[in-house]
Coordinates of C-alpha atoms in Angstrom, one line a residue:
Chain A
X1 CA -20.3 -19.0 13.4
X2 CA -21.4 -15.4 14.1
X3 CA -25.0 -14.6 14.6
X4 CA -26.9 -13.0 11.7
X5 CA -27.2 -9.9 13.8
X6 CA -23.5 -9.4 13.5
X7 CA -23.4 -9.4 9.7
X8 CA -22.5 -5.9 8.7
X9 CA -24.9 -4.1 6.4
X10 CA -23.2 -3.5 3.0
X11 CA -23.8 0.1 1.8
X12 CA -22.6 1.3 -1.6
X13 CA -24.4 4.6 -2.0
X14 CA -23.2 7.9 -0.5
X15 CA -26.6 9.2 0.4
X16 CA -27.7 5.9 1.9
X17 CA -24.5 5.8 3.9
X18 CA -25.0 9.3 5.3
X19 CA -28.7 8.6 6.2
X20 CA -27.7 5.3 7.9
X21 CA -25.1 7.2 9.9
X22 CA -27.5 9.9 11.0
X23 CA -30.0 7.4 12.1
X24 CA -27.4 5.7 14.3
X25 CA -26.4 9.0 15.8
X26 CA -30.1 9.9 16.4
X27 CA -30.3 6.6 18.3
X28 CA -27.6 7.9 20.6
X29 CA -24.8 5.9 19.2
X30 CA -21.3 7.0 18.6
X31 CA -20.5 6.5 14.9
X32 CA -16.9 5.3 14.4
X33 CA -15.3 5.1 11.0
X34 CA -12.4 2.8 10.1
X35 CA -11.2 3.7 6.6
X36 CA -9.5 0.9 4.7
X37 CA -8.5 -0.1 1.2
X38 CA -9.6 -3.7 1.8
X39 CA -7.7 -7.0 1.7
X40 CA -8.1 -6.9 5.4
X41 CA -5.7 -8.5 7.9
X42 CA -5.4 -8.5 11.7
X43 CA -4.0 -5.0 11.7
X44 CA -7.3 -3.7 10.2
X45 CA -9.3 -5.8 12.7
X46 CA -7.3 -4.2 15.5
X47 CA -8.6 -0.8 14.2
X48 CA -12.1 -2.1 14.7
X49 CA -11.3 -3.0 18.3
X50 CA -9.7 0.4 18.8
X51 CA -12.9 2.1 17.5
X52 CA -15.1 0.1 20.0
X53 CA -12.7 0.9 22.8
X54 CA -12.6 4.6 22.0
X55 CA -16.3 5.0 21.8
X56 CA -16.7 3.8 25.4
X57 CA -20.4 3.3 25.0
X58 CA -23.0 2.4 22.3
X59 CA -21.1 2.5 19.0
X60 CA -21.9 1.9 15.4
X61 CA -18.7 0.9 13.6
X62 CA -18.4 1.6 9.9
X63 CA -15.6 0.1 7.9
X64 CA -15.1 1.7 4.5
X65 CA -13.4 -0.3 1.8
X66 CA -12.2 1.8 -1.1
X67 CA -9.0 1.6 -3.1
X68 CA -8.5 5.3 -3.6
X69 CA -7.1 6.0 -7.1
X70 CA -6.1 9.5 -6.4
X71 CA -3.4 8.6 -3.9
X72 CA -1.5 6.4 -6.5
X73 CA 0.8 8.0 -8.9
X74 CA 0.6 6.6 -12.5
X75 CA 3.9 4.6 -11.8
X76 CA 2.5 3.0 -8.6
X77 CA 0.7 -0.2 -7.9
X78 CA -3.0 0.7 -8.2
X79 CA -3.5 -2.0 -10.8
X80 CA -2.1 -4.7 -8.6
X81 CA -3.4 -3.6 -5.2
X82 CA -4.8 -6.9 -3.8
X83 CA -8.5 -7.3 -3.1
X84 CA -10.8 -10.0 -1.6
X85 CA -14.2 -8.5 -0.8
X86 CA -15.8 -11.8 0.2
X87 CA -12.9 -12.5 2.5
X88 CA -13.1 -9.0 4.0
X89 CA -16.8 -9.3 4.7
X90 CA -16.2 -12.7 6.4
X91 CA -13.5 -11.3 8.6
X92 CA -15.5 -8.2 9.6
X93 CA -18.6 -10.3 10.3
X94 CA -16.5 -12.6 12.6
X95 CA -15.5 -9.6 14.8
X96 CA -19.2 -9.2 15.6
X97 CA -18.4 -5.5 16.1
X98 CA -18.9 -4.0 12.6
X99 CA -22.4 -2.5 11.9
X100 CA -21.8 -1.4 8.3
X101 CA -19.4 -1.8 5.4
X102 CA -19.2 1.2 3.1
X103 CA -17.9 0.2 -0.3
X104 CA -18.7 2.8 -2.9
X105 CA -18.1 1.8 -6.6
X106 CA -16.4 5.2 -7.1
X107 CA -16.0 8.3 -5.0
X108 CA -15.0 10.8 -7.7
X109 CA -16.7 12.7 -10.5
X110 CA -15.7 11.6 -13.9
X111 CA -16.9 14.6 -15.9
X112 CA -20.3 16.3 -15.9
X113 CA -20.6 16.9 -19.7
X114 CA -23.0 14.8 -21.6
X115 CA -20.1 13.2 -23.5
X116 CA -18.0 12.7 -20.4
X117 CA -18.2 8.9 -20.5
X118 CA -16.0 9.0 -23.7
X119 CA -13.1 10.5 -21.8
X120 CA -13.5 8.0 -18.8
X121 CA -10.6 6.2 -17.2
X122 CA -9.2 6.3 -13.7
X123 CA -8.8 9.7 -12.0
X124 CA -5.2 10.4 -10.9
X125 CA -4.0 13.2 -8.7
X126 CA -1.8 14.2 -11.5
X127 CA -4.7 14.6 -13.9
X128 CA -5.7 18.2 -14.5
X129 CA -9.1 17.4 -15.8
X130 CA -11.2 19.1 -18.4
X131 CA -13.0 21.5 -16.1
X132 CA -15.9 19.1 -15.4
X133 CA -14.2 16.4 -13.3
X134 CA -13.0 16.4 -9.7
X135 CA -10.8 19.3 -9.1
X136 CA -10.8 20.0 -5.3
X137 CA -7.8 18.9 -3.4
X138 CA -6.7 19.2 0.2
X139 CA -3.1 19.6 1.1
X140 CA -1.5 19.6 4.5
X141 CA 1.4 21.6 3.1
X142 CA 4.2 20.9 5.6
X143 CA 3.5 17.5 6.9
X144 CA 2.9 16.1 3.4
X145 CA 6.5 16.8 2.6
X146 CA 9.4 14.5 3.5
X147 CA 9.3 10.8 4.4
X148 CA 6.8 9.1 2.0
X149 CA 5.9 12.5 0.5
X150 CA 9.3 12.7 -1.1
X151 CA 9.0 9.5 -3.2
X152 CA 5.2 9.6 -3.4
X153 CA 4.4 13.2 -4.4
X154 CA 0.7 12.9 -4.8
X155 CA 0.1 10.4 -2.0
X156 CA -1.0 12.6 0.9
X157 CA -3.0 15.0 -1.3
X158 CA -5.0 12.0 -2.4
X159 CA -5.3 10.6 1.1
X160 CA -6.3 13.9 2.7
X161 CA -8.9 14.5 0.0
X162 CA -10.5 11.1 0.1
X163 CA -10.6 11.0 3.9
X164 CA -12.3 14.4 3.9
X165 CA -14.9 13.0 1.4
X166 CA -15.4 9.9 3.6
X167 CA -15.8 12.1 6.7
X168 CA -18.4 14.2 4.9
X169 CA -20.3 11.1 3.7
X170 CA -20.1 9.0 6.9
X171 CA -20.1 12.0 9.4
X172 CA -18.4 9.9 12.1
X173 CA -17.7 11.0 15.6
X174 CA -14.5 9.0 15.7
X175 CA -12.1 7.7 13.1
X176 CA -9.3 5.2 13.5
X177 CA -6.1 5.2 11.6
X178 CA -3.2 2.8 12.0
X179 CA 0.1 4.1 13.2
X180 CA 2.0 2.0 10.7
X181 CA 1.1 4.7 8.2
X182 CA 2.6 7.2 10.7
X183 CA 2.8 10.2 8.5
X184 CA -0.7 9.6 7.1
X185 CA -2.0 9.5 10.7
X186 CA -0.3 12.8 11.5
X187 CA -1.5 14.4 8.2
X188 CA -5.1 13.4 9.0
X189 CA -4.8 14.7 12.6
X190 CA -3.6 18.0 11.3
X191 CA -6.3 18.2 8.6
X192 CA -9.0 17.5 11.2
X193 CA -7.6 20.2 13.5
X194 CA -7.0 22.8 10.8
X195 CA -10.4 22.4 9.1
X196 CA -12.4 22.0 12.3
X197 CA -13.8 18.6 11.6
X198 CA -15.8 17.5 14.7
X199 CA -14.1 14.1 14.7
X200 CA -11.8 12.5 17.2
X201 CA -8.9 10.8 15.5
X202 CA -7.5 7.6 17.1
X203 CA -4.0 6.4 16.2
X204 CA -3.9 2.6 16.6
X205 CA -0.7 0.7 17.4
X206 CA 1.1 -1.4 14.7
X207 CA 0.1 -5.0 14.5
X208 CA 2.9 -7.4 13.6
X209 CA 3.2 -11.0 12.5
X210 CA 4.7 -13.4 15.1
X211 CA 8.2 -12.8 13.5
X212 CA 7.9 -9.0 13.7
X213 CA 6.9 -8.1 10.2
X214 CA 4.4 -5.2 10.3
X215 CA 1.1 -6.4 8.8
X216 CA 0.3 -4.9 5.4
X217 CA -2.0 -5.8 2.5
X218 CA 1.1 -5.6 0.3
X219 CA 2.9 -8.4 2.1
X220 CA 1.0 -10.9 0.0
X221 CA 3.2 -9.8 -3.0
X222 CA 6.4 -10.8 -1.1
X223 CA 8.1 -14.1 -2.1
X224 CA 9.1 -16.4 0.8
X225 CA 12.7 -15.2 0.4
X226 CA 11.8 -11.5 0.2
X227 CA 9.6 -11.9 3.2
X228 CA 12.5 -13.4 5.2
X229 CA 14.7 -10.5 4.2
X230 CA 12.1 -7.9 5.0
X231 CA 12.3 -9.0 8.6
X232 CA 15.4 -6.8 8.7
X233 CA 13.1 -3.8 8.9
X234 CA 11.5 -4.6 12.2
X235 CA 14.7 -6.1 13.6
X236 CA 16.7 -3.0 12.8
X237 CA 14.1 -0.7 14.3
X238 CA 13.9 -2.7 17.5
X239 CA 17.7 -2.7 17.7
X240 CA 17.7 1.1 17.1
X241 CA 15.3 1.7 19.9
X242 CA 17.3 -0.4 22.3
X243 CA 20.4 1.5 21.4
X244 CA 18.6 4.8 21.9
X245 CA 17.2 3.8 25.2
X246 CA 20.7 2.6 26.2
X247 CA 22.1 6.1 25.7
X248 CA 23.0 6.3 22.0
X249 CA 21.0 9.3 21.0
X250 CA 23.0 10.2 17.9
X251 CA 20.6 10.2 15.1
X252 CA 22.9 9.8 12.2
X253 CA 24.7 6.8 13.7
X254 CA 21.3 5.1 14.4
X255 CA 20.1 5.8 10.8
X256 CA 23.4 4.5 9.3
X257 CA 23.1 1.3 11.3
X258 CA 19.5 0.7 10.0
X259 CA 20.5 1.5 6.4
X260 CA 23.4 -1.0 6.6
X261 CA 21.2 -3.7 8.1
X262 CA 18.5 -3.2 5.4
X263 CA 21.1 -3.2 2.5
X264 CA 22.9 -6.2 3.8
X265 CA 19.5 -8.0 3.8
X266 CA 19.1 -7.1 0.1
X267 CA 16.6 -4.3 0.6
X268 CA 16.7 -1.0 -1.3
X269 CA 16.2 1.9 1.1
X270 CA 13.8 4.6 0.2
X271 CA 14.4 6.5 3.4
X272 CA 15.3 6.1 7.0
X273 CA 14.4 9.2 9.1
X274 CA 14.2 10.1 12.7
X275 CA 11.6 12.8 13.3
X276 CA 9.6 14.5 16.1
X277 CA 6.4 12.5 16.7
X278 CA 3.9 15.3 16.1
X279 CA 5.6 17.8 13.7
X280 CA 7.6 15.1 11.9
X281 CA 10.5 17.6 11.9
X282 CA 13.9 15.7 11.6
X283 CA 15.8 15.5 14.9
X284 CA 19.6 15.1 15.2
X285 CA 19.5 13.7 18.6
X286 CA 16.9 11.5 20.2
X287 CA 16.4 13.7 23.3
X288 CA 12.6 14.0 23.0
X289 CA 9.8 11.8 21.9
X290 CA 10.7 10.7 18.4
X291 CA 9.8 8.1 15.8
X292 CA 12.1 6.3 13.4
X293 CA 10.4 5.9 10.0
X294 CA 11.6 3.5 7.3
X295 CA 10.6 2.8 3.8
X296 CA 12.4 0.2 1.7
X297 CA 11.8 -2.0 -1.3
X298 CA 12.1 -5.8 -1.1
X299 CA 11.7 -7.0 -4.6
X300 CA 8.8 -5.2 -6.2
X301 CA 7.2 -4.4 -2.9
X302 CA 7.7 -1.1 -1.0
X303 CA 7.2 -1.6 2.7
X304 CA 7.0 1.0 5.5
X305 CA 7.5 0.6 9.2
X306 CA 8.3 2.7 12.2
X307 CA 9.0 2.7 15.9
X308 CA 8.2 5.3 18.5
X309 CA 10.9 6.2 21.1
X310 CA 10.3 8.0 24.4
X311 CA 13.8 8.7 25.7
X312 CA 14.3 8.6 29.4
X313 CA 14.1 12.1 30.8
Chain B
X1 CA -38.5 48.1 17.2
X2 CA -38.0 44.3 16.9
X3 CA -39.1 42.0 19.6
X4 CA -36.4 40.7 22.0
X5 CA -37.1 37.3 20.6
X6 CA -35.7 38.4 17.3
X7 CA -32.3 39.5 18.7
X8 CA -29.8 37.1 17.4
X9 CA -27.7 35.1 19.9
X10 CA -24.1 36.2 19.6
X11 CA -21.7 33.2 19.6
X12 CA -17.9 33.5 19.6
X13 CA -16.7 30.0 20.4
X14 CA -16.4 27.2 17.9
X15 CA -17.6 24.4 20.1
X16 CA -20.6 26.5 21.4
X17 CA -21.5 27.3 17.8
X18 CA -21.5 23.6 16.8
X19 CA -23.5 22.6 19.9
X20 CA -26.1 25.4 19.2
X21 CA -26.4 24.2 15.6
X22 CA -26.9 20.6 16.6
X23 CA -29.6 21.5 19.1
X24 CA -31.5 23.4 16.4
X25 CA -31.3 20.5 14.0
X26 CA -32.4 18.1 16.7
X27 CA -35.5 20.4 17.1
X28 CA -36.2 19.7 13.5
X29 CA -35.0 23.0 12.1
X30 CA -33.0 23.5 9.0
X31 CA -29.8 25.2 9.8
X32 CA -28.8 27.9 7.2
X33 CA -25.5 29.6 7.1
X34 CA -24.8 33.0 5.6
X35 CA -21.1 33.6 5.7
X36 CA -20.1 37.3 5.7
X37 CA -17.1 39.6 6.5
X38 CA -19.4 42.1 8.2
X39 CA -20.1 45.7 7.4
X40 CA -23.4 44.5 6.3
X41 CA -25.6 46.1 3.6
X42 CA -28.9 45.2 1.9
X43 CA -27.0 42.7 -0.3
X44 CA -26.2 40.7 2.8
X45 CA -29.7 41.0 4.2
X46 CA -31.0 39.6 0.9
X47 CA -28.9 36.5 1.6
X48 CA -30.7 36.1 4.9
X49 CA -34.0 36.3 3.0
X50 CA -32.8 33.8 0.5
X51 CA -31.8 31.4 3.3
X52 CA -35.3 31.6 4.8
X53 CA -36.9 31.1 1.4
X54 CA -34.6 28.1 0.6
X55 CA -35.4 26.3 3.9
X56 CA -39.1 26.3 3.1
X57 CA -39.9 25.4 6.7
X58 CA -38.6 25.9 10.2
X59 CA -35.2 27.4 9.9
X60 CA -32.4 28.6 12.1
X61 CA -30.4 31.2 10.2
X62 CA -26.8 31.7 11.3
X63 CA -24.9 34.7 10.0
X64 CA -21.1 34.5 10.4
X65 CA -19.1 37.6 10.6
X66 CA -15.4 37.0 10.1
X67 CA -12.8 38.9 8.1
X68 CA -10.8 36.0 6.9
X69 CA -7.1 37.0 6.8
X70 CA -6.0 34.1 4.7
X71 CA -7.9 35.3 1.6
X72 CA -6.0 38.6 1.6
X73 CA -2.5 38.8 0.0
X74 CA 0.0 41.0 2.0
X75 CA -0.5 43.8 -0.6
X76 CA -4.3 43.8 -0.2
X77 CA -6.7 45.7 1.9
X78 CA -7.1 43.5 5.0
X79 CA -6.0 46.4 7.3
X80 CA -8.6 48.8 5.9
X81 CA -11.5 46.4 5.4
X82 CA -14.4 48.3 7.0
X83 CA -16.2 47.0 10.1
X84 CA -19.2 48.0 12.3
X85 CA -20.2 45.2 14.5
X86 CA -22.8 47.1 16.5
X87 CA -24.4 48.3 13.2
X88 CA -24.3 44.8 11.8
X89 CA -26.1 43.4 14.9
X90 CA -28.8 46.1 14.6
X91 CA -29.4 45.3 11.0
X92 CA -29.6 41.6 11.6
X93 CA -31.9 42.0 14.5
X94 CA -34.2 44.2 12.4
X95 CA -34.7 41.4 9.9
X96 CA -36.3 39.3 12.6
X97 CA -35.0 36.3 10.8
X98 CA -31.5 35.7 12.2
X99 CA -31.2 33.3 15.1
X100 CA -27.5 33.5 15.7
X101 CA -24.4 35.5 14.8
X102 CA -21.2 33.6 14.8
X103 CA -18.2 36.0 15.2
X104 CA -15.1 34.1 16.3
X105 CA -12.2 36.2 17.4
X106 CA -9.9 34.0 15.2
X107 CA -10.4 30.8 13.2
X108 CA -6.8 29.8 12.7
X109 CA -4.1 28.2 14.8
X110 CA -1.2 30.5 15.6
X111 CA 1.3 27.9 16.6
X112 CA 1.1 25.0 19.0
X113 CA 4.5 25.4 20.7
X114 CA 4.7 26.8 24.2
X115 CA 6.6 29.8 22.8
X116 CA 4.2 30.3 19.9
X117 CA 2.8 33.6 21.1
X118 CA 6.2 35.2 20.4
X119 CA 5.9 34.6 16.7
X120 CA 2.2 35.8 16.6
X121 CA 0.9 38.1 13.9
X122 CA -1.7 37.6 11.3
X123 CA -1.7 34.4 9.3
X124 CA -1.5 34.9 5.5
X125 CA -2.1 32.4 2.8
X126 CA 1.5 33.1 1.7
X127 CA 2.9 32.2 5.1
X128 CA 4.6 28.8 5.2
X129 CA 4.5 28.5 8.9
X130 CA 6.9 26.9 11.4
X131 CA 5.3 23.5 11.4
X132 CA 3.0 24.2 14.3
X133 CA 0.6 26.7 12.7
X134 CA -2.3 26.3 10.2
X135 CA -1.0 24.3 7.2
X136 CA -4.1 22.7 5.6
X137 CA -5.4 24.4 2.5
X138 CA -8.2 23.5 0.0
X139 CA -7.8 24.4 -3.6
X140 CA -10.3 24.1 -6.4
X141 CA -7.6 23.9 -8.9
X142 CA -9.2 24.9 -12.1
X143 CA -12.0 27.2 -11.1
X144 CA -9.6 29.2 -8.8
X145 CA -7.6 30.2 -11.9
X146 CA -8.6 33.1 -14.1
X147 CA -10.8 36.1 -13.4
X148 CA -10.1 37.2 -9.8
X149 CA -7.7 34.3 -9.4
X150 CA -5.2 36.0 -11.8
X151 CA -4.8 39.1 -9.8
X152 CA -5.5 37.6 -6.4
X153 CA -3.5 34.4 -6.4
X154 CA -4.2 33.3 -2.8
X155 CA -7.8 34.5 -2.7
X156 CA -9.8 31.4 -3.5
X157 CA -7.5 29.1 -1.5
X158 CA -8.3 31.3 1.5
X159 CA -12.0 31.4 0.7
X160 CA -12.4 27.7 0.2
X161 CA -10.4 26.9 3.3
X162 CA -12.3 29.2 5.6
X163 CA -15.7 28.2 4.2
X164 CA -14.8 24.5 4.8
X165 CA -13.9 25.5 8.4
X166 CA -17.2 27.4 8.8
X167 CA -19.1 24.4 7.4
X168 CA -17.5 22.0 9.8
X169 CA -18.1 24.3 12.8
X170 CA -21.7 25.4 11.9
X171 CA -22.7 22.1 10.1
X172 CA -25.4 23.8 8.1
X173 CA -27.9 22.2 5.8
X174 CA -28.0 25.2 3.6
X175 CA -25.4 28.0 2.9
X176 CA -26.1 31.1 0.9
X177 CA -23.5 33.0 -1.2
X178 CA -24.0 36.2 -3.3
X179 CA -23.7 35.9 -7.0
X180 CA -21.8 39.2 -7.0
X181 CA -18.8 37.1 -6.1
X182 CA -19.6 34.9 -9.0
X183 CA -16.4 32.9 -9.1
X184 CA -16.4 32.5 -5.4
X185 CA -19.9 31.0 -5.6
X186 CA -18.9 28.6 -8.3
X187 CA -15.7 27.6 -6.4
X188 CA -17.8 26.9 -3.3
X189 CA -20.3 24.9 -5.3
X190 CA -17.5 22.8 -6.7
X191 CA -15.8 22.3 -3.4
X192 CA -19.1 21.1 -1.8
X193 CA -19.7 18.7 -4.7
X194 CA -16.1 17.4 -4.9
X195 CA -15.7 16.9 -1.1
X196 CA -19.2 15.6 -0.5
X197 CA -20.3 18.2 2.0
X198 CA -24.0 17.5 2.8
X199 CA -24.9 21.2 2.2
X200 CA -27.1 22.8 -0.3
X201 CA -25.5 25.9 -1.8
X202 CA -27.8 28.8 -2.8
X203 CA -26.6 31.5 -5.2
X204 CA -28.4 34.7 -4.4
X205 CA -28.9 37.5 -7.0
X206 CA -26.9 40.7 -6.9
X207 CA -28.5 43.6 -5.0
X208 CA -27.9 47.0 -6.5
X209 CA -28.2 50.6 -5.4
X210 CA -31.0 52.6 -7.1
X211 CA -28.5 53.8 -9.6
X212 CA -27.2 50.4 -10.5
X213 CA -24.0 50.1 -8.5
X214 CA -23.6 46.6 -7.1
X215 CA -23.7 46.7 -3.3
X216 CA -20.3 46.1 -1.7
X217 CA -18.8 46.8 1.7
X218 CA -15.9 48.4 -0.1
X219 CA -18.2 51.0 -1.7
X220 CA -17.8 53.0 1.5
X221 CA -14.2 53.8 0.4
X222 CA -15.3 55.4 -2.9
X223 CA -15.3 59.2 -3.1
X224 CA -18.5 60.8 -4.5
X225 CA -16.7 61.3 -7.8
X226 CA -15.3 57.8 -7.9
X227 CA -18.7 56.4 -7.1
X228 CA -20.3 58.3 -10.0
X229 CA -17.6 57.0 -12.3
X230 CA -18.0 53.5 -11.0
X231 CA -21.6 53.4 -12.4
X232 CA -19.9 52.8 -15.7
X233 CA -19.5 49.1 -14.6
X234 CA -23.2 48.3 -14.2
X235 CA -24.1 50.5 -17.2
X236 CA -21.6 48.8 -19.5
X237 CA -22.8 45.4 -18.4
X238 CA -26.5 46.2 -19.0
X239 CA -25.6 47.5 -22.4
X240 CA -23.5 44.4 -23.2
X241 CA -26.4 42.2 -22.3
X242 CA -28.8 44.2 -24.4
X243 CA -26.4 43.9 -27.3
X244 CA -26.0 40.2 -26.8
X245 CA -29.8 39.6 -26.6
X246 CA -30.2 41.7 -29.8
X247 CA -27.9 39.4 -31.7
X248 CA -24.4 40.6 -31.1
X249 CA -22.9 37.4 -29.8
X250 CA -19.3 38.3 -30.6
X251 CA -17.4 38.1 -27.3
X252 CA -14.4 40.2 -28.2
X253 CA -16.5 43.1 -29.5
X254 CA -18.6 43.1 -26.4
X255 CA -15.5 43.0 -24.1
X256 CA -13.8 45.8 -26.0
X257 CA -16.9 48.0 -25.6
X258 CA -17.0 47.4 -21.9
X259 CA -13.2 48.1 -21.5
X260 CA -13.6 51.3 -23.5
X261 CA -16.6 52.5 -21.4
X262 CA -14.7 51.8 -18.1
X263 CA -11.5 53.5 -19.2
X264 CA -13.4 56.5 -20.5
X265 CA -14.9 56.8 -17.1
X266 CA -11.5 56.8 -15.5
X267 CA -11.5 53.2 -14.3
X268 CA -8.5 50.9 -14.4
X269 CA -9.6 47.6 -15.8
X270 CA -8.3 44.4 -14.0
X271 CA -10.3 42.1 -16.3
X272 CA -13.4 41.8 -18.5
X273 CA -14.2 38.2 -19.3
X274 CA -17.1 36.3 -20.8
X275 CA -17.3 32.8 -19.5
X276 CA -19.6 29.8 -19.3
X277 CA -21.8 30.1 -16.2
X278 CA -20.8 26.8 -14.5
X279 CA -17.3 26.0 -15.7
X280 CA -16.1 29.6 -16.0
X281 CA -14.4 28.6 -19.3
X282 CA -14.0 31.6 -21.6
X283 CA -16.4 31.7 -24.6
X284 CA -15.8 33.4 -27.9
X285 CA -19.4 33.7 -28.8
X286 CA -22.4 34.1 -26.5
X287 CA -24.3 31.2 -27.9
X288 CA -25.0 29.5 -24.6
X289 CA -25.6 30.6 -21.0
X290 CA -22.7 32.9 -20.1
X291 CA -21.7 35.5 -17.6
X292 CA -19.8 38.7 -18.2
X293 CA -17.4 39.3 -15.3
X294 CA -15.7 42.6 -14.6
X295 CA -13.1 43.8 -12.1
X296 CA -11.9 47.4 -12.2
X297 CA -10.2 49.9 -9.9
X298 CA -11.8 53.2 -9.2
X299 CA -9.3 55.2 -7.2
X300 CA -8.0 52.8 -4.5
X301 CA -11.0 50.6 -4.6
X302 CA -11.2 47.4 -6.6
X303 CA -14.8 46.6 -7.6
X304 CA -16.3 43.5 -9.2
X305 CA -19.6 43.0 -10.9
X306 CA -21.1 40.6 -13.4
X307 CA -24.2 39.9 -15.4
X308 CA -25.7 36.6 -16.6
X309 CA -26.9 36.2 -20.1
X310 CA -29.2 33.5 -21.4
X311 CA -29.1 33.9 -25.1
X312 CA -32.3 33.1 -27.1
X313 CA -32.2 29.6 -28.3

């Protein structure tokens, strides 16, 4: 059982969070933020470890838990996104490495008029607002296109905006993002660079189940059968990398092979793309560092995965 | 002659600016930012005074001087925007209240490829980029529309983005904006609120020449005759307020009168609008706090001005 000293402090208020963070920095600690949407798994906990490793000294790790409504389109799974706050707290306490958990009830304005409560309801990135609600959005205009941006048109606008808000509230020195959400990680890197945030962004490796399935909070919605079929994603990616490292650099052939494998397993492919690692520009041949990105539906669950390839020079 | 201790420190590097600012804050000072595009006049100097007044204690005032290319459309006057850095420094030193002047040579990425220099040139908000240049933009989607946003479609996107960059570099506690650029001030207030910047925004009153002309760096481009004609702006605004306070709350009548006055003086009206002070929503009757905003061309110079009206309740 972890010592009481390792229990993270739970903070719900923006101003309290910022004051906490400033105190830690004044004590000489590096403040590291791990943004999550909760329902934590070992992938998230590896982000905490990455934060500690990146700080290389006294560190105060803040894990934020907030299911960001603005990154879900109205047709998406905001309503069924899984949550287990008590379980999350227990897992974070067990790491002994998390100093605070930031879980705001809401991060957006819902109107400033006296009668605003009447028009309540969840904010969506598609909502235009009445002139008194949240209306400021950050777009990383090129990187947000393609890959997940094609089928989730408001996703990266919502992600970039809420991450900027978290950055301004927590004021971290370091922030850690999982490379499973590869495009998201690159979008955030670019935003930080372009807007001059004084924050080092760490991209943390994908954590997989023993059988290869990339960990995801959404995996809980897979039936046993769907879960088995979904293994075709990681299997096809590993095979693709092997082929590429063995000399098959032909992008279209590799993509076709992955699509075939996923479809044979009963998956519905959203996209399979091979892109440059930093710019996410599509490549025809894998003759430079690239990443193969996949999104596919198994049942009602949309899964994403990717694999980086450094071809032999 | 001001004492040497009052000479502002000139800082050109982003990292040096941030380090300077953090040192001042660690010394217990409030850091106040006054963003400008240079060619300073008494209006700008009043922003410095407002910064000192707002801090109400030990303060380190930073004046940034940067002509932001991304807020100018290709058809606008970026190339002829006036500058006088030596004069600006002299004026700031004479206030005895400015601790640092931040004047970066450039605030934007111009490509990250090895061959990026070949594709150089000024960044524009209209430029899509090649995937390696600046691509992150902040939009305050409702407030950026209307008024100046109608005739300057990229203006507020450029303003919001560069101000966010300056905020992240200087990390001020306070930032001061002139209410002459009324819509800009409201856009920045909204951005700060929506993105949770820990910065207090001060709106500072318009400073006018003795004859009523609102101070502007662009006034230098007016001929004597144009300058005389341009007095119709402030004159018509004062008359409009008098009419409103005397019971004429009919917005269209008031606007028509202003348009007529400006056109009789030889001005070419861009817009005359009466809007709510915070939301900038058009009002038909001046029965609540409102602001009349005007933009008009005199010769080749586009001038803006406004007047706030608090109707008797």
